[in-house]
Protein backbone atom coordinates (compact mmCIF):
# COMPACT_ATOMS: atom_id res chain seq x y z
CA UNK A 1 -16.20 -30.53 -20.67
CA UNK A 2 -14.86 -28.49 -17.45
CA UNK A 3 -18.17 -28.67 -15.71
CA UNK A 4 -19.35 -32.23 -16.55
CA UNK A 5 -15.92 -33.50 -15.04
CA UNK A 6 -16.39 -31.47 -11.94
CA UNK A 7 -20.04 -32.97 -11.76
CA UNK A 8 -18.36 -36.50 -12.15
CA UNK A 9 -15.42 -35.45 -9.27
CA UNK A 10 -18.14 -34.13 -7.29
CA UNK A 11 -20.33 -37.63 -7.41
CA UNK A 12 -17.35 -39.48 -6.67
CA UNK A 13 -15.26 -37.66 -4.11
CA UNK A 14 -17.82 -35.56 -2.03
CA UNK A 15 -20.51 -36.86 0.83
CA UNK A 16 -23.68 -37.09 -0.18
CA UNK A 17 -25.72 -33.96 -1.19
CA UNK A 18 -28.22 -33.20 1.29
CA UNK A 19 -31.74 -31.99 0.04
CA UNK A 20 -35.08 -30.50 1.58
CA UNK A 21 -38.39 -30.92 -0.35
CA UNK A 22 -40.66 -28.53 -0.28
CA UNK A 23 -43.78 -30.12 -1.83
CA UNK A 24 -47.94 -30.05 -0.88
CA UNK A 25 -48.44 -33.26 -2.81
CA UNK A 26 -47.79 -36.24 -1.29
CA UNK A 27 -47.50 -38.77 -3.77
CA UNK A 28 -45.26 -36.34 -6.00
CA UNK A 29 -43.03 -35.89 -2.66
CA UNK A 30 -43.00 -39.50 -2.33
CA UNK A 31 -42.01 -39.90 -6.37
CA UNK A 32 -39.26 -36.98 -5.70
CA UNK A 33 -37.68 -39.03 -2.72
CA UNK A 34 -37.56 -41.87 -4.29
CA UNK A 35 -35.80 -40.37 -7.43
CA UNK A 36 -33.32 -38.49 -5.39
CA UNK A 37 -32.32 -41.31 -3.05
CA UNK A 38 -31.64 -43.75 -5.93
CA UNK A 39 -29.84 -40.80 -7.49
CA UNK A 40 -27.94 -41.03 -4.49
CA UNK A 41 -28.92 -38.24 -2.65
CA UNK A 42 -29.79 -37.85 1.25
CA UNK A 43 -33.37 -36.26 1.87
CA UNK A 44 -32.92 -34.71 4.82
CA UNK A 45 -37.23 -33.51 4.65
CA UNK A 46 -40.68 -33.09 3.33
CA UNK A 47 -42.44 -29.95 4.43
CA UNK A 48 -46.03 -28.96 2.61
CA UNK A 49 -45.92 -25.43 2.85
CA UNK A 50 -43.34 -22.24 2.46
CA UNK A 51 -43.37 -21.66 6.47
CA UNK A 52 -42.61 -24.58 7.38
CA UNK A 53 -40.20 -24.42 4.75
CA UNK A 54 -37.98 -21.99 6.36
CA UNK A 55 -37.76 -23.45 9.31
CA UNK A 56 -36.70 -26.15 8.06
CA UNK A 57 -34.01 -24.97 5.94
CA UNK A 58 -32.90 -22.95 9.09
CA UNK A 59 -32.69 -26.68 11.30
CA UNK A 60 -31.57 -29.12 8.40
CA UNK A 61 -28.99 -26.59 7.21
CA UNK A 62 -29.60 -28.37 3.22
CA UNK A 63 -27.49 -28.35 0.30
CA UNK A 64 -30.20 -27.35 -1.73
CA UNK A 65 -33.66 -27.00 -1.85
CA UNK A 66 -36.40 -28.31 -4.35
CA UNK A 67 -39.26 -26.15 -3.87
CA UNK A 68 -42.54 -26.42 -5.54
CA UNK A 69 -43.70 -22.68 -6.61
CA UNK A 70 -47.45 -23.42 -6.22
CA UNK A 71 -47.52 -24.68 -2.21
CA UNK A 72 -50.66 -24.59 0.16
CA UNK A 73 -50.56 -21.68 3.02
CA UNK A 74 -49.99 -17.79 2.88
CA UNK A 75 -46.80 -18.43 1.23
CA UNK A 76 -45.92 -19.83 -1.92
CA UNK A 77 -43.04 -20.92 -2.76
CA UNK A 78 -41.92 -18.13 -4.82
CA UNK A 79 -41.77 -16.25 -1.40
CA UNK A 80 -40.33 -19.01 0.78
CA UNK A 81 -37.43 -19.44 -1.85
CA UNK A 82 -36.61 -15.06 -1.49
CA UNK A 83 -36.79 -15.59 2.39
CA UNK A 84 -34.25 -18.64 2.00
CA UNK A 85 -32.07 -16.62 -0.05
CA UNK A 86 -31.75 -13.55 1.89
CA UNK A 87 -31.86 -15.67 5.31
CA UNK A 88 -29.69 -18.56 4.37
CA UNK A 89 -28.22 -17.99 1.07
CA UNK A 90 -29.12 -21.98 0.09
CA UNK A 91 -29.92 -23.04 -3.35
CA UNK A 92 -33.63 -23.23 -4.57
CA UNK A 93 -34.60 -25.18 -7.55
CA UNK A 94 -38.17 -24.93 -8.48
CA UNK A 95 -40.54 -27.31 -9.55
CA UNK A 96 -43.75 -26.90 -11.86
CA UNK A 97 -46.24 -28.21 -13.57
CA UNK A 98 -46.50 -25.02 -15.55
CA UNK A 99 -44.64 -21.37 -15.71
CA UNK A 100 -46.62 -18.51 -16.19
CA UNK A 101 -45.19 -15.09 -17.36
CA UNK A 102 -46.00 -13.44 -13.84
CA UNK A 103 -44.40 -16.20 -12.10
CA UNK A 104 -41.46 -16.15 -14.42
CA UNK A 105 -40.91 -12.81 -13.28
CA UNK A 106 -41.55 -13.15 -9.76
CA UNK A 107 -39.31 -16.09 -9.29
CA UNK A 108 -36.27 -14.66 -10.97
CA UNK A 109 -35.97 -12.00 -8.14
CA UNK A 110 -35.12 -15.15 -6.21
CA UNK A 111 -32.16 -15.74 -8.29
CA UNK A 112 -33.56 -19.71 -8.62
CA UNK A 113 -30.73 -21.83 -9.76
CA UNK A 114 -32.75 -24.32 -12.25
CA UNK A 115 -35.68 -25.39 -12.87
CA UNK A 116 -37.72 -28.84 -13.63
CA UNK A 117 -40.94 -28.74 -15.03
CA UNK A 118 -43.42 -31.51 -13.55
CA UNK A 119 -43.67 -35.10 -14.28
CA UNK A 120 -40.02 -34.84 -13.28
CA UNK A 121 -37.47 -37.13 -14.98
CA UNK A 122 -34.73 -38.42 -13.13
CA UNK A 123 -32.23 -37.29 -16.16
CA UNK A 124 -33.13 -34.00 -15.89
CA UNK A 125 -33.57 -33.83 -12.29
CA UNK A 126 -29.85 -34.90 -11.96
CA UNK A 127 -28.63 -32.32 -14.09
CA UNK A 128 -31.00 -29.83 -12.62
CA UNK A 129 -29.11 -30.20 -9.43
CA UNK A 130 -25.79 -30.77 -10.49
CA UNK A 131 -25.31 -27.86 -12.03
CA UNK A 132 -27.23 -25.91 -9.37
CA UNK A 133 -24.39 -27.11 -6.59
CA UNK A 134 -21.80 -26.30 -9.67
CA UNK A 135 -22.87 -23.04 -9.90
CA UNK A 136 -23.65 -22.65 -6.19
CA UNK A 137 -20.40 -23.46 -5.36
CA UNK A 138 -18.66 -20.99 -7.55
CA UNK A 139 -20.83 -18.04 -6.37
CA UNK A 140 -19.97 -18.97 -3.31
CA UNK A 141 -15.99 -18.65 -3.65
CA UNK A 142 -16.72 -15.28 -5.89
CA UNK A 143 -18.48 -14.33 -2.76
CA UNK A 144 -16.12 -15.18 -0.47
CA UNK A 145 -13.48 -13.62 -2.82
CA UNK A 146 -15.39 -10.22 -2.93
CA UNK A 147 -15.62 -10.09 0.76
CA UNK A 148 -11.89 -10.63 1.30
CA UNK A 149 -11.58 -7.72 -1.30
CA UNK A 150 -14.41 -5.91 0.81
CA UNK A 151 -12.17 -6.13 3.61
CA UNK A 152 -8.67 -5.83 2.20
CA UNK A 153 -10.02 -2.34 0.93
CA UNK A 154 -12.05 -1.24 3.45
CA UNK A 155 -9.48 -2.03 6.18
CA UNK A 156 -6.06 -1.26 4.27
CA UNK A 157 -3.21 1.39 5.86
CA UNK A 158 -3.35 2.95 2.21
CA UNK A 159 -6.12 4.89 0.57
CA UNK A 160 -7.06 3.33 -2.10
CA UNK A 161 -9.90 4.91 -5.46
CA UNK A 162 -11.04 3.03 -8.53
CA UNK A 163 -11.06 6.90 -11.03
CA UNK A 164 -12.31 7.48 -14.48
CA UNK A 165 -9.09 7.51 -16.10
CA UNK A 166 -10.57 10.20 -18.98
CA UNK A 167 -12.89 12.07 -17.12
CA UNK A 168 -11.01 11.91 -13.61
CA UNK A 169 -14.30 11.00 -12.20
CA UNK A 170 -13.65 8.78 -8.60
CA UNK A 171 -16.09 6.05 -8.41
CA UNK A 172 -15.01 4.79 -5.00
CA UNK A 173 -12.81 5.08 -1.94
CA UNK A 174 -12.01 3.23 1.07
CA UNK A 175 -12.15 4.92 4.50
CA UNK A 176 -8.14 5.88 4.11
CA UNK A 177 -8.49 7.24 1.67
CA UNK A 178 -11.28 9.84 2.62
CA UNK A 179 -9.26 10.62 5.59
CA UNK A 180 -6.18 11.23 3.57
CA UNK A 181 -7.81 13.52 1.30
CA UNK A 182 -9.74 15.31 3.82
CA UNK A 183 -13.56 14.93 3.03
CA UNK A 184 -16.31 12.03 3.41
CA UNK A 185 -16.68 9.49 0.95
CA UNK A 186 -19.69 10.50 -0.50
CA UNK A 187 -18.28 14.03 -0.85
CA UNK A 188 -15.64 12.61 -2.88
CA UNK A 189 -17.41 10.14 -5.20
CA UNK A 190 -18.72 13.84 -6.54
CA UNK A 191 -15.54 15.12 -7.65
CA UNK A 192 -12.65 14.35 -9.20
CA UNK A 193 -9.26 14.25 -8.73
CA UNK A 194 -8.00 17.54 -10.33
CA UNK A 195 -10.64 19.27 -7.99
CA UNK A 196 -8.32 18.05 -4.53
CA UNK A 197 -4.95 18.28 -6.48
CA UNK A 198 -2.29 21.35 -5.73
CA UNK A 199 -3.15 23.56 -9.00
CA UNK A 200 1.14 23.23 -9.08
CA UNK A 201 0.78 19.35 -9.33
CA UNK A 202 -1.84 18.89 -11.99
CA UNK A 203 -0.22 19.40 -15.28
CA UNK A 204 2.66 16.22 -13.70
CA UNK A 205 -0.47 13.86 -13.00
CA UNK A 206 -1.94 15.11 -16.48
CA UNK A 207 0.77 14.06 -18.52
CA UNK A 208 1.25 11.02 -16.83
CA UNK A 209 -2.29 9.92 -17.67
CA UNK A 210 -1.57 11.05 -20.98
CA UNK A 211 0.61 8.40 -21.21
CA UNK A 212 -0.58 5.81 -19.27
CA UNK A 213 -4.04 6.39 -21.81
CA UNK A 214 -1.75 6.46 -25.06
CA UNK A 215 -0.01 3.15 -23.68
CA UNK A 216 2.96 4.25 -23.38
CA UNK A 217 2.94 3.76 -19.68
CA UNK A 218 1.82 0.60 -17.75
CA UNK A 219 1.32 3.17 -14.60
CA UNK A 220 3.52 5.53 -12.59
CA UNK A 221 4.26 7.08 -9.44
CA UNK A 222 4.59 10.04 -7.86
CA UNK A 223 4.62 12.67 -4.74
CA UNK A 224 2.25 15.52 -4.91
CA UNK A 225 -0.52 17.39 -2.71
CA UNK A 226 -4.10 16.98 -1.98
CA UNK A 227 -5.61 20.69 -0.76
CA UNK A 228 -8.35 20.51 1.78
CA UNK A 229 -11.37 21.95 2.09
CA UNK A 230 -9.77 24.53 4.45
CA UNK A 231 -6.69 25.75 2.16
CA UNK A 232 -4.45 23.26 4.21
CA UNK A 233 -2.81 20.08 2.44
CA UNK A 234 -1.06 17.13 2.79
CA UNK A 235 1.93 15.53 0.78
CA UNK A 236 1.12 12.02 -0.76
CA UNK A 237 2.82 9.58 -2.44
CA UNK A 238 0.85 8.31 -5.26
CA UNK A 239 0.55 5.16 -7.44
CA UNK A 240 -1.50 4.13 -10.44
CA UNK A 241 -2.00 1.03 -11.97
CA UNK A 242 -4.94 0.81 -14.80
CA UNK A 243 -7.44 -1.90 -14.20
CA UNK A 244 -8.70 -4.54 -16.93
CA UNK A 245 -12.05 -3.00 -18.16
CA UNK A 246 -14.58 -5.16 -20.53
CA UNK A 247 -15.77 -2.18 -22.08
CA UNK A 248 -12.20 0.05 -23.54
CA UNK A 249 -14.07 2.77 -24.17
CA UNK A 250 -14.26 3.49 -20.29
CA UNK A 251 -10.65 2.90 -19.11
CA UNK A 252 -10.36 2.83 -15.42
CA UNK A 253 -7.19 3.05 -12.95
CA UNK A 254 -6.99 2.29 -9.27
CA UNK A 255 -4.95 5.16 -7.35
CA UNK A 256 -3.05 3.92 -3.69
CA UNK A 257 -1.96 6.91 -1.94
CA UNK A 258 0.06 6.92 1.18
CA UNK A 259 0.34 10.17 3.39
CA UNK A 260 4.16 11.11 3.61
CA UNK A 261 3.53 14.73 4.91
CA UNK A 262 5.31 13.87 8.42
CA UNK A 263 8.22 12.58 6.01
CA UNK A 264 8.18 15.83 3.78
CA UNK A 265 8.09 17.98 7.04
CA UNK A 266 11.27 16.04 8.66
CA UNK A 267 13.01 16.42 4.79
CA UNK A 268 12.44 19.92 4.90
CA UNK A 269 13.50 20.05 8.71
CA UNK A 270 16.86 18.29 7.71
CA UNK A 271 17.46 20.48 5.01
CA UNK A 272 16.73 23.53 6.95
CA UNK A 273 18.93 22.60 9.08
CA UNK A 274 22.06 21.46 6.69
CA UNK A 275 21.52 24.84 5.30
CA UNK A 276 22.05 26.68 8.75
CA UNK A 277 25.04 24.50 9.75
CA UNK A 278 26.48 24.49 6.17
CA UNK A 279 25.78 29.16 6.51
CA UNK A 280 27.64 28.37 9.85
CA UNK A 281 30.38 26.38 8.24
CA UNK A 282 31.08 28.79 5.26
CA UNK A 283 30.95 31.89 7.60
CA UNK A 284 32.33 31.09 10.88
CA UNK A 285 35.97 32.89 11.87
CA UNK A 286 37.34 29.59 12.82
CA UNK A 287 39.09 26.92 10.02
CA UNK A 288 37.39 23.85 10.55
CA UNK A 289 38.49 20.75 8.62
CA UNK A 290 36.96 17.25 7.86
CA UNK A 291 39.14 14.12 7.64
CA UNK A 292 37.84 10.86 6.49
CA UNK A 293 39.41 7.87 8.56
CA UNK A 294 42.10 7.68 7.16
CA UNK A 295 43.12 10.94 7.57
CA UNK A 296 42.49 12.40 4.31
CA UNK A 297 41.15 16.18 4.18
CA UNK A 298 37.46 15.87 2.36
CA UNK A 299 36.21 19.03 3.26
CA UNK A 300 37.27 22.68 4.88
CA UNK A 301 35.50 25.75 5.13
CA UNK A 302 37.14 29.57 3.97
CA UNK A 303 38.44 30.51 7.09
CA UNK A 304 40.93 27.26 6.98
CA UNK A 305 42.26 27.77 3.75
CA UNK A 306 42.64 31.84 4.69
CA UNK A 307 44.68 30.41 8.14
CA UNK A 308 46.39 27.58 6.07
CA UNK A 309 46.96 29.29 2.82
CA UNK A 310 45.15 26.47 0.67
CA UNK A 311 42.54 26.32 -1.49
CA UNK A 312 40.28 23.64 -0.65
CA UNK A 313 41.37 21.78 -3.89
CA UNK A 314 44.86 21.57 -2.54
CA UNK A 315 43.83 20.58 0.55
CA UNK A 316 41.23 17.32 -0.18
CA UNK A 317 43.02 14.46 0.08
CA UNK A 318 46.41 15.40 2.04
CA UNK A 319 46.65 13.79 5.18
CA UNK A 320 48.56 14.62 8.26
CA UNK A 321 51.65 12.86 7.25
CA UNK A 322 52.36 15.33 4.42
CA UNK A 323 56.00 17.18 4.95
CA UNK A 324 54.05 20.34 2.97
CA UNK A 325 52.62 21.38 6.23
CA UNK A 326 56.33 21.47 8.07
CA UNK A 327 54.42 21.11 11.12
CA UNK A 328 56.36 22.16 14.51
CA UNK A 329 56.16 22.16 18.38
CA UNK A 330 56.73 25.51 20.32
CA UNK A 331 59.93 24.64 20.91
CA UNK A 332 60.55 23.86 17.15
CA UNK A 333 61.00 20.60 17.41
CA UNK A 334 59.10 18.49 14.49
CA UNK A 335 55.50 17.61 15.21
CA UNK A 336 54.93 13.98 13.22
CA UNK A 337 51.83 13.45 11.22
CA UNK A 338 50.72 10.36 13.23
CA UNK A 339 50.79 12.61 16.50
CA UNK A 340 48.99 15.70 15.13
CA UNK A 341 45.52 16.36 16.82
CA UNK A 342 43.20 14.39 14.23
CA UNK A 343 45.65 11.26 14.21
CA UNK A 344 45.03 11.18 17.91
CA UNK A 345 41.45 11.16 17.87
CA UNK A 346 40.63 8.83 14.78
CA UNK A 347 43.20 6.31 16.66
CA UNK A 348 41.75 6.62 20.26
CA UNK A 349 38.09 7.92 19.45
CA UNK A 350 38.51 10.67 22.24
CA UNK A 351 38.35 14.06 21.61
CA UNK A 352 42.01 15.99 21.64
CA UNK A 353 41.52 19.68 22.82
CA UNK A 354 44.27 22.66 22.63
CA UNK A 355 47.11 21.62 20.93
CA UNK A 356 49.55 24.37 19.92
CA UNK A 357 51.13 23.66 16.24
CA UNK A 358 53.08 25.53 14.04
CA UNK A 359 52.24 24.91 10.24
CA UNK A 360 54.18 26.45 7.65
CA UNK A 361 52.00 28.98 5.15
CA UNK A 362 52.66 28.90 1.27
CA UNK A 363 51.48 32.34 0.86
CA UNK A 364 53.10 34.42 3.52
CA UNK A 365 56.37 31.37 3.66
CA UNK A 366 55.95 31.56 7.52
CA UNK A 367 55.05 29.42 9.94
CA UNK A 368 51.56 30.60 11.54
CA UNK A 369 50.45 28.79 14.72
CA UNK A 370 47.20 27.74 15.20
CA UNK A 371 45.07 25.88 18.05
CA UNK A 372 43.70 22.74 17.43
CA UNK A 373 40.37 21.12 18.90
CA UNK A 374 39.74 17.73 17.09
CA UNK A 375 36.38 15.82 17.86
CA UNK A 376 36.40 12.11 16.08
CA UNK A 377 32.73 11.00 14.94
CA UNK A 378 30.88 8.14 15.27
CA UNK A 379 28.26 5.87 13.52
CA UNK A 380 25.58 4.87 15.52
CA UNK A 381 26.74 0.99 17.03
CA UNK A 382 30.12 1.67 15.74
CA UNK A 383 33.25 1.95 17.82
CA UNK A 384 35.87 3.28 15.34
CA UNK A 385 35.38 6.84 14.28
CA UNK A 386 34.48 6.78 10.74
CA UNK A 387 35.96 10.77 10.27
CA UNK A 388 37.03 13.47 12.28
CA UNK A 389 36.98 17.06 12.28
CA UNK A 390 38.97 19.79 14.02
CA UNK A 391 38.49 23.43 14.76
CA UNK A 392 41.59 26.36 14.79
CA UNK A 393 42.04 29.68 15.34
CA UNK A 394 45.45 31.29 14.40
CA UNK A 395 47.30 32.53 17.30
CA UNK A 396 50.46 33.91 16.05
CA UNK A 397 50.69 36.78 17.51
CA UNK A 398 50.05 35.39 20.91
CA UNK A 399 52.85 33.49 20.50
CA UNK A 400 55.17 36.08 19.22
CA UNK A 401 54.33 37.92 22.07
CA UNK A 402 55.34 35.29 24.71
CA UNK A 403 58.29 35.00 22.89
């Protein structure tokens, strides 16, 4: 099996297992030596009592230890073994002429990994230890595995709870998360997670754990607020992901949260601010219009189709080099598409400022003049204006009156 072919790879491929006696008999330590050096072990000592013992273990640094329980001194070897463990965290295997219930009790406290009852047999001493270092060995990388968890989670930018996924019950959070949410650790591992929630998010995180229970779900995400204790709160973004339980009547889910309130605040800022530039835009007694780079109208505000006499339908998509607009100079002379203000500053990427043009008006069938200021725009680390827009105010009847 598995574990007998490990033993084997272990006898063949590793250095030799070093081992401490811990024995008050000396012919029986003698006996023990001898069985675990043609077993092809190192002995590394012999100590007589559970002091000595421990110092020992501490200096030799063994693989494993094979204590007697009943040792000479203060300290038996019950005791010596729990010191080891705590101290050390090496392998004990006890030795015995004879187990007691008391001692039975007493020694699994220790956490012993075997046992061999006295006369010892070499057989069953070399599975004794073999599957002491087997097992030793895989605590070991479970232990090394949970404190890589231990850190990952203590230590991680996100905040991260194992909840109750029926009750809502949180078992556990990391430092992050506690900060997040406003409260010590200990004062949340009282609640649960309806008690921190908006009251205007909870039915959205209700019926997603509705579904994620029912199955019908393998987790979800989403953004909602955690209130704190002072009637503040703070926009997260939230994931859950269930976690493999043994027992199904007590699902569980782990919830990773990330703060995102700076990122809500600069959404709302941008939005607030679109709002008072787009009130600006749709107000404002000046026509403004957008071109893309190509010269193509993709957006204009009402006072430019109440100067130009278009709807903004009629206007998207016609560039400057339309005849409709029958554009002129002052003097009358044509004014060419590719030379009218917005031409000029997608092709040079420099702003064009009061230009005079005459552009003929569908609804009134006059010409109307108008002032043109036409500013190209830029992507950041771009060069080439990807659209422009220009400003005009109609100013006929300054020009009528110079004439």
């Amino acid at each position: 099996n598995k574990i007998h072919h490990q033993i084997q790879h272990r006898n063949i491929t590793m250095e030799k297992v070093r081992i401490l006696i811990v024995e008050d008999e000396a012919i029986i330590a003698m006996e023990v030596e001898s069985q675990l050096q043609s077993l092809g072990y190192e002995v590394t000592s012999i100590v007589d009592t559970g002091e000595k013992a421990i110092k020992k273990a501490e200096a030799d640094k063994p693989d494993l230890i094979l204590m007697d329980i009943r040792i000479k001194g203060e300290m038996d070897g019950i005791e010596a073994a729990e010191v080891i463990r705590e101290r050390f965290g090496i392998p004990v295997i006890f030795s015995t002429a004879y187990l007691d219930q008391e001692r039975i009790q007493r020694a699994k406290i220790t956490m012993p990994f075997g046992y061999v009852l006295k006369p010892i047999q070499e057989r069953d001493l070399k599975v004794t230890i073999e599957m002491a270092l087997y097992v030793s060995k895989v605590d070991g990388e479970r232990t090394k595995a949970e404190k890589r968890f231990k850190t990952i989670f203590e230590e991680a930018p996100l905040g991260v709870a194992l909840i109750d996924s029926l009750t809502g019950h949180i078992y556990e959070v990391n430092p992050k998360f506690a900060e997040i949410a406003g409260r010590t650790r200990e004062e949340i591992e009282i609640i649960d997670w309806m008690s921190i929630t908006h009251p205007d998010d909870v039915q959205e995180d209700l019926d997603n754990m509705a579904r994620l229970n029912a199955g019908e779900i393998s987790g979800f995400s989403m953004n909602k607020r955690y209130m704190h204790p002072d009637g503040s709160f703070v926009w997260i973004n939230m994931t859950i992901a269930p976690v493999t339980s043994v027992d199904k009547s007590k699902p569980r889910h782990l919830c990773m949260i990330e703060d995102i309130t700076e990122r809500k605040q600069m959404e709302k800022a941008i939005r607030d601010s679109e709002e008072k530039h787009r009130t600006l835009f749709e107000t404002m007694s000046q026509g403004v219009v957008y071109q893309n780079s190509d010269g193509g109208i993709i957006d204009a505000n009402p006072a430019a189709e109440q100067l130009l006499g278009l709807s903004l339908d009629q206007m998207q998509g016609r560039t400057s080099m339309d005849p409709r607009w029958n554009a002129v100079h002052e003097d009358g002379s044509d004014f060419p598409g590719e030379t009218h203000p917005g031409m000029i500053a997608l092709k040079t990427g420099m702003k064009v400022n009061n230009v005079v043009m005459g552009v003929f008006h569908p609804q009134k069938e006059e010409h109307r003049w108008i002032n043109i200021n036409a500013v190209p725009k830029f992507r950041e680390g771009e060069s080439t204006p990807y659209e422009n827009y220009a400003t005009f105010d109609d100013i006929t009847d300054l020009i009528i009156g110079k004439k």
